[in-house]
CSV table of C-alpha atoms and ligand atoms in Angstrom, one decimal:
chain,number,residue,atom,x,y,z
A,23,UNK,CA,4.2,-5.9,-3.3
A,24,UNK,CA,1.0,-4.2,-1.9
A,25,UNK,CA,0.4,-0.7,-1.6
A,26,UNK,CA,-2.4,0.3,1.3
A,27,UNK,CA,-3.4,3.7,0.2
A,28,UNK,CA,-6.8,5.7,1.0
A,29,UNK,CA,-8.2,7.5,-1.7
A,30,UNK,CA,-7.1,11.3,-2.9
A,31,UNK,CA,-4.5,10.6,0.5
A,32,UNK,CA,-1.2,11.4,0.5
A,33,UNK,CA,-0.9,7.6,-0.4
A,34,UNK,CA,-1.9,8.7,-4.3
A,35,UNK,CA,1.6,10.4,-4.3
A,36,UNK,CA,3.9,6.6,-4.3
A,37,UNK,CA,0.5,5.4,-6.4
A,38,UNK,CA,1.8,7.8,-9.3
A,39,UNK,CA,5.6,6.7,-8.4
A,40,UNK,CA,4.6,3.2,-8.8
A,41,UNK,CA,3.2,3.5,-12.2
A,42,UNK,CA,5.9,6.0,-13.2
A,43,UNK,CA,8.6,3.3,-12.5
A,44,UNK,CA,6.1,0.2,-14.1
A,45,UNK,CA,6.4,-1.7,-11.1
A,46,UNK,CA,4.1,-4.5,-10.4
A,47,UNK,CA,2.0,-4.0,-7.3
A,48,UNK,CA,-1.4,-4.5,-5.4
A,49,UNK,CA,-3.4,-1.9,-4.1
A,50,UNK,CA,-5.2,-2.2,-0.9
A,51,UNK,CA,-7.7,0.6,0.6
A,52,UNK,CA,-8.0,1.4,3.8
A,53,UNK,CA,-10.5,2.9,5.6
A,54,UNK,CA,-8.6,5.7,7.4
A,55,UNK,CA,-11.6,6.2,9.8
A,56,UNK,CA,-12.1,2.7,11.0
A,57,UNK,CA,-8.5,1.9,9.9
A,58,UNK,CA,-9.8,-1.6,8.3
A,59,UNK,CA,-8.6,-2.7,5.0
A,60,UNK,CA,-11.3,-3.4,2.3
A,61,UNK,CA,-11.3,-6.9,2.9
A,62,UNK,CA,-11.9,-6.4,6.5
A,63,UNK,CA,-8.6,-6.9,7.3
A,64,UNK,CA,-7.1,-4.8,10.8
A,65,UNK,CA,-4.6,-1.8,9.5
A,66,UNK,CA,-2.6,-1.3,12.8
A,67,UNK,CA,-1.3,-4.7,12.0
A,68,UNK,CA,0.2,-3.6,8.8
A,69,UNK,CA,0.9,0.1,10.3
A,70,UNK,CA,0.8,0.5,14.3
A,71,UNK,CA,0.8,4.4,13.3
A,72,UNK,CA,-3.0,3.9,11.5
A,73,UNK,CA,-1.9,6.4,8.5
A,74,UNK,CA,-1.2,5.2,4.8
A,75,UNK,CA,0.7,5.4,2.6
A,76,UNK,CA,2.7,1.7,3.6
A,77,UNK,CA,4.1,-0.4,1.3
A,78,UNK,CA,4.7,-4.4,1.7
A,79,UNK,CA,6.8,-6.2,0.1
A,80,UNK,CA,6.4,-9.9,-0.9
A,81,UNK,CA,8.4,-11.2,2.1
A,82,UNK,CA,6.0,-9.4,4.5
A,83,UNK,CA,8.6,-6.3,5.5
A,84,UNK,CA,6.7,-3.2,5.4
A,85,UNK,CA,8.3,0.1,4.4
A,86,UNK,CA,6.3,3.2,6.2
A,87,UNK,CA,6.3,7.2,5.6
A,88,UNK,CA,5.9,9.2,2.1
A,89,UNK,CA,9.4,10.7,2.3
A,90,UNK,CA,11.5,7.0,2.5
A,91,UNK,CA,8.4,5.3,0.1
A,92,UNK,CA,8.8,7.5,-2.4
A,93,UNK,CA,12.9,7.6,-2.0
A,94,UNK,CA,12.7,3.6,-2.5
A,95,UNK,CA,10.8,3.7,-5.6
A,96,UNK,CA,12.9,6.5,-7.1
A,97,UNK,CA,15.9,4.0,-6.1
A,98,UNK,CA,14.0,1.3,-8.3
A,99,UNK,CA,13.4,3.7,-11.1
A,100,UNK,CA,16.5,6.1,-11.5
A,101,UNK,CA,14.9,8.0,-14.2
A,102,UNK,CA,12.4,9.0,-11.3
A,103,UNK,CA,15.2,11.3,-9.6
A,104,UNK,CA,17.6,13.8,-10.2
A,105,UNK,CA,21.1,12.7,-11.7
A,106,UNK,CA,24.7,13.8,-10.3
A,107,UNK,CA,26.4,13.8,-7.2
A,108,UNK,CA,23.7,15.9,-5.4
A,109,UNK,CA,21.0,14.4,-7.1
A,110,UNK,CA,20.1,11.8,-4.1
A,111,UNK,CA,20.3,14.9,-1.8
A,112,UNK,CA,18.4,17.5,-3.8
A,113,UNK,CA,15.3,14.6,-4.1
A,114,UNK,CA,15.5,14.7,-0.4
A,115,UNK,CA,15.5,18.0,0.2
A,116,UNK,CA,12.5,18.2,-1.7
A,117,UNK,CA,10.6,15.7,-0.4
A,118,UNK,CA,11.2,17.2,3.0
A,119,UNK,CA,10.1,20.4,2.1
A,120,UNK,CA,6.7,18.8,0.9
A,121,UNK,CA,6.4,16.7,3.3
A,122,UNK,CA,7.1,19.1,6.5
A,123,UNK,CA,6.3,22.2,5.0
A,124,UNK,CA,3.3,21.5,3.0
A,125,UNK,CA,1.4,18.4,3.6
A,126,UNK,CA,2.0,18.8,7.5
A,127,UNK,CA,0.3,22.5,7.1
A,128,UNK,CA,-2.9,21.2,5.2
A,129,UNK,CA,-3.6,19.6,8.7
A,130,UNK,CA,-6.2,22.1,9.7
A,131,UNK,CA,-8.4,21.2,6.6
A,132,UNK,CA,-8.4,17.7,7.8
A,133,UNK,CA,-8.7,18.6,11.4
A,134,UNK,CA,-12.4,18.2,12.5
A,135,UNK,CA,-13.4,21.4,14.8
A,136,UNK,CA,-10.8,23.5,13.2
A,137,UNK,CA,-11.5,26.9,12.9
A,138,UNK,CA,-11.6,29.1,9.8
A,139,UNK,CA,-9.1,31.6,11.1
A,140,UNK,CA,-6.5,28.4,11.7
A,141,UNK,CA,-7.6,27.4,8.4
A,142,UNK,CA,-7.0,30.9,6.6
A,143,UNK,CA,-3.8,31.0,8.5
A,144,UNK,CA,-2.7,27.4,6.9
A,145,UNK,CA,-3.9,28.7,3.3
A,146,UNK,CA,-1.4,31.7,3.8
A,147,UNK,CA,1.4,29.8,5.0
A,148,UNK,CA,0.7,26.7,1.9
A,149,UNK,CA,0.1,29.7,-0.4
A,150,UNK,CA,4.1,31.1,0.6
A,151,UNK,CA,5.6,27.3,0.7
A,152,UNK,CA,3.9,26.6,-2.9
A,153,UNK,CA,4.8,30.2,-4.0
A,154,UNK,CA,8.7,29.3,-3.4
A,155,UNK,CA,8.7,26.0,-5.8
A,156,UNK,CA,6.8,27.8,-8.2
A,157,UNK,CA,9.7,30.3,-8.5
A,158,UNK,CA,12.3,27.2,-8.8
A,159,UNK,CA,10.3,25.1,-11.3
A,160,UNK,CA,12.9,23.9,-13.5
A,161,UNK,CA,11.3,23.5,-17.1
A,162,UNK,CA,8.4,21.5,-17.0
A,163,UNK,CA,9.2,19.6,-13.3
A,164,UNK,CA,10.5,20.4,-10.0
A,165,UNK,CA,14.3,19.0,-10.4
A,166,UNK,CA,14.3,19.2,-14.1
A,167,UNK,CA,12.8,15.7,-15.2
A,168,UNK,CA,9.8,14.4,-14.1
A,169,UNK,CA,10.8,13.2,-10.5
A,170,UNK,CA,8.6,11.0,-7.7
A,171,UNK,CA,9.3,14.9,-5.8
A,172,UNK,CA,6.5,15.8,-8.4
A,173,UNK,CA,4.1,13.0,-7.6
A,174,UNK,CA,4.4,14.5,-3.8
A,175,UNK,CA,3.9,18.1,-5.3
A,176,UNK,CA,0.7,17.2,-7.5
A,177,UNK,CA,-1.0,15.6,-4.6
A,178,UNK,CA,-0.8,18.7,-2.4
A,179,UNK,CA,-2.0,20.9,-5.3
A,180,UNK,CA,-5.0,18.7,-5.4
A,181,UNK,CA,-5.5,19.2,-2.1
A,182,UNK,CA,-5.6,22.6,-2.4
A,183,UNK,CA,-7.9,22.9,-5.4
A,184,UNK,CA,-10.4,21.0,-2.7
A,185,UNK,CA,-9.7,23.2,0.1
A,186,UNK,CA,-10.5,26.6,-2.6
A,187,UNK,CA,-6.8,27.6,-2.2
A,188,UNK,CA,-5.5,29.7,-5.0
A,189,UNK,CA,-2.8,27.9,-7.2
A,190,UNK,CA,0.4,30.1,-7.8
A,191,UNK,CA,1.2,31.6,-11.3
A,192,UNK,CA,3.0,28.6,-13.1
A,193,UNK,CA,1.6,25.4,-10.9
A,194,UNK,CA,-2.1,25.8,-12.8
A,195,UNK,CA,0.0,24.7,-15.7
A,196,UNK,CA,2.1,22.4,-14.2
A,197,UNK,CA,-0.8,20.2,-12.3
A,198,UNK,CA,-2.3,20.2,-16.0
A,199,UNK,CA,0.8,18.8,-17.3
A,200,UNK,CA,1.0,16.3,-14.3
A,201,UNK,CA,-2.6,14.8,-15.0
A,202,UNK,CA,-2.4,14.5,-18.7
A,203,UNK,CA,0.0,12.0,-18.0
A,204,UNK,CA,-0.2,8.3,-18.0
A,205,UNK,CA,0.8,7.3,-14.6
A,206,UNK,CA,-1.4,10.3,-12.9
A,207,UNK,CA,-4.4,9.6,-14.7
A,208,UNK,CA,-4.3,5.9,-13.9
A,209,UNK,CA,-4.0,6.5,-10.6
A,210,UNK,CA,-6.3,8.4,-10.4
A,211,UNK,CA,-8.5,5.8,-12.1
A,212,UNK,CA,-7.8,3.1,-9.8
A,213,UNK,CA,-8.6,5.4,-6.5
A,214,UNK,CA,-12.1,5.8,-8.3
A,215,UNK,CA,-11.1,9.4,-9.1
A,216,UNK,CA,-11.0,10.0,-12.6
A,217,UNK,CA,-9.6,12.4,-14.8
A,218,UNK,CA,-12.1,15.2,-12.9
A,219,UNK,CA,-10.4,15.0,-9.5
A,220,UNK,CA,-9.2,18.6,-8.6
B,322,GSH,N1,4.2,10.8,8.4
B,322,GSH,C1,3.4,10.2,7.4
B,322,GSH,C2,2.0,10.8,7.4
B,322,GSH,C3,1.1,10.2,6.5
B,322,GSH,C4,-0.3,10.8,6.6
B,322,GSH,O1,-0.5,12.0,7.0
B,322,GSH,N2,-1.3,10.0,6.1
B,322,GSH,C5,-2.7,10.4,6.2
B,322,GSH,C6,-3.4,10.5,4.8
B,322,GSH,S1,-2.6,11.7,3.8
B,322,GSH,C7,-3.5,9.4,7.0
B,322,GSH,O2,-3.4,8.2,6.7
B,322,GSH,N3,-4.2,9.9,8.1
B,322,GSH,C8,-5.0,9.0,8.9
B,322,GSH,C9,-4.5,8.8,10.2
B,322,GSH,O3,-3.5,9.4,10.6
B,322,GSH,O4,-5.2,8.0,11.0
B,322,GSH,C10,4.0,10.2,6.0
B,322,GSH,O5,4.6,11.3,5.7
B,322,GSH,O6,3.9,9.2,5.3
């Protein structure tokens, strides 16, 4: 199994999964601006869409899209989600709400030519959507245990210590508590981040 990921992406998110669940995998950067693979390989043939995270499996099918990537890991690793009846669903909702509500609205900061006022007005609106799971944190994590939700959750707060926007009361803690472990920091490693990436 191969994991194309670019580094500090959204593709660090199923890198953390990965290691959370001890799965064995290969990790392939991609170039996000030529959209080549470091061994000069051409993306688009892996991922016609051009974005990582993807993830390939040994007989060549590749599974796209943060939300169904990290659901498939969290099926590998059960530990890695939410237990009960609703558990399956309340890992989705989640992961929706990170994905469309959060990650999508960091797209000005990544936007060349945006302007500050469409970037203040992104802060605000991250500021509100972080705001809400900072008043649900259950306990140390977002659905009680540690889920692959959190792995989502600590990638956007990364984002937005880069970007200068403020961390609710309660996630400063909770980011700290996400990097001291294992799985984060070697993630972090391998992406050539280290244990200083904000
Ligand atoms: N819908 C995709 C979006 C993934 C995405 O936004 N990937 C970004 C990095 S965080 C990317 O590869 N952007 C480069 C591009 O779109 O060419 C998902 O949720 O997995």
């Amino acid at each position: 199994m191969k994991l194309y990921f670019s580094p500090g992406a959204c593709s660090l998110a199923g890198h953390i999964a990965l290691h959370e669940a001890g799965l064995e995998f290969d990790r392939v950067k991609v170039d996000l601006k030529t959209h080549r693979t470091e061994d000069g390989g051409d993306f688009a043939k892996v991922n016609p869409n051009g974005y990582v995270p993807a993830l390939e499996f040994d007989d060549g099918s590749v599974l796209t899209e943060n939300i169904a990537i990290l659901s498939w890991i969290a099926d590998q690793a059960p530990a890695l989600a939410p237990t009960g009846p609703m558990g399956r669903y309340r890992l989705l909702e989640m992961l929706a709400y990170i994905s469309t509500e959060i990650h999508k609205a960091f797209k000005p900061f990544f936007k060349p030519g945006a302007t500050d006022a469409e970037k203040a007005q992104a802060g605000e609106q991250i500021g509100k959507r972080l705001q809400f799971l900072a008043d649900i944190l259950k306990d140390d994590y977002l659905l009680g245990g540690m889920s692959v939700a959190d792995a989502y959750l600590f990638v956007m707060l990364t984002w937005a210590g880069k970007n200068g926007l403020p961390l609710p009361a309660g996630l400063e803690a909770y980011a700290a508590r996400m990097r001291a472990r294992p799985a984060v920091r070697l993630a972090l490693e391998h992406e050539g981040l280290g244990a200083t990436a904000s």
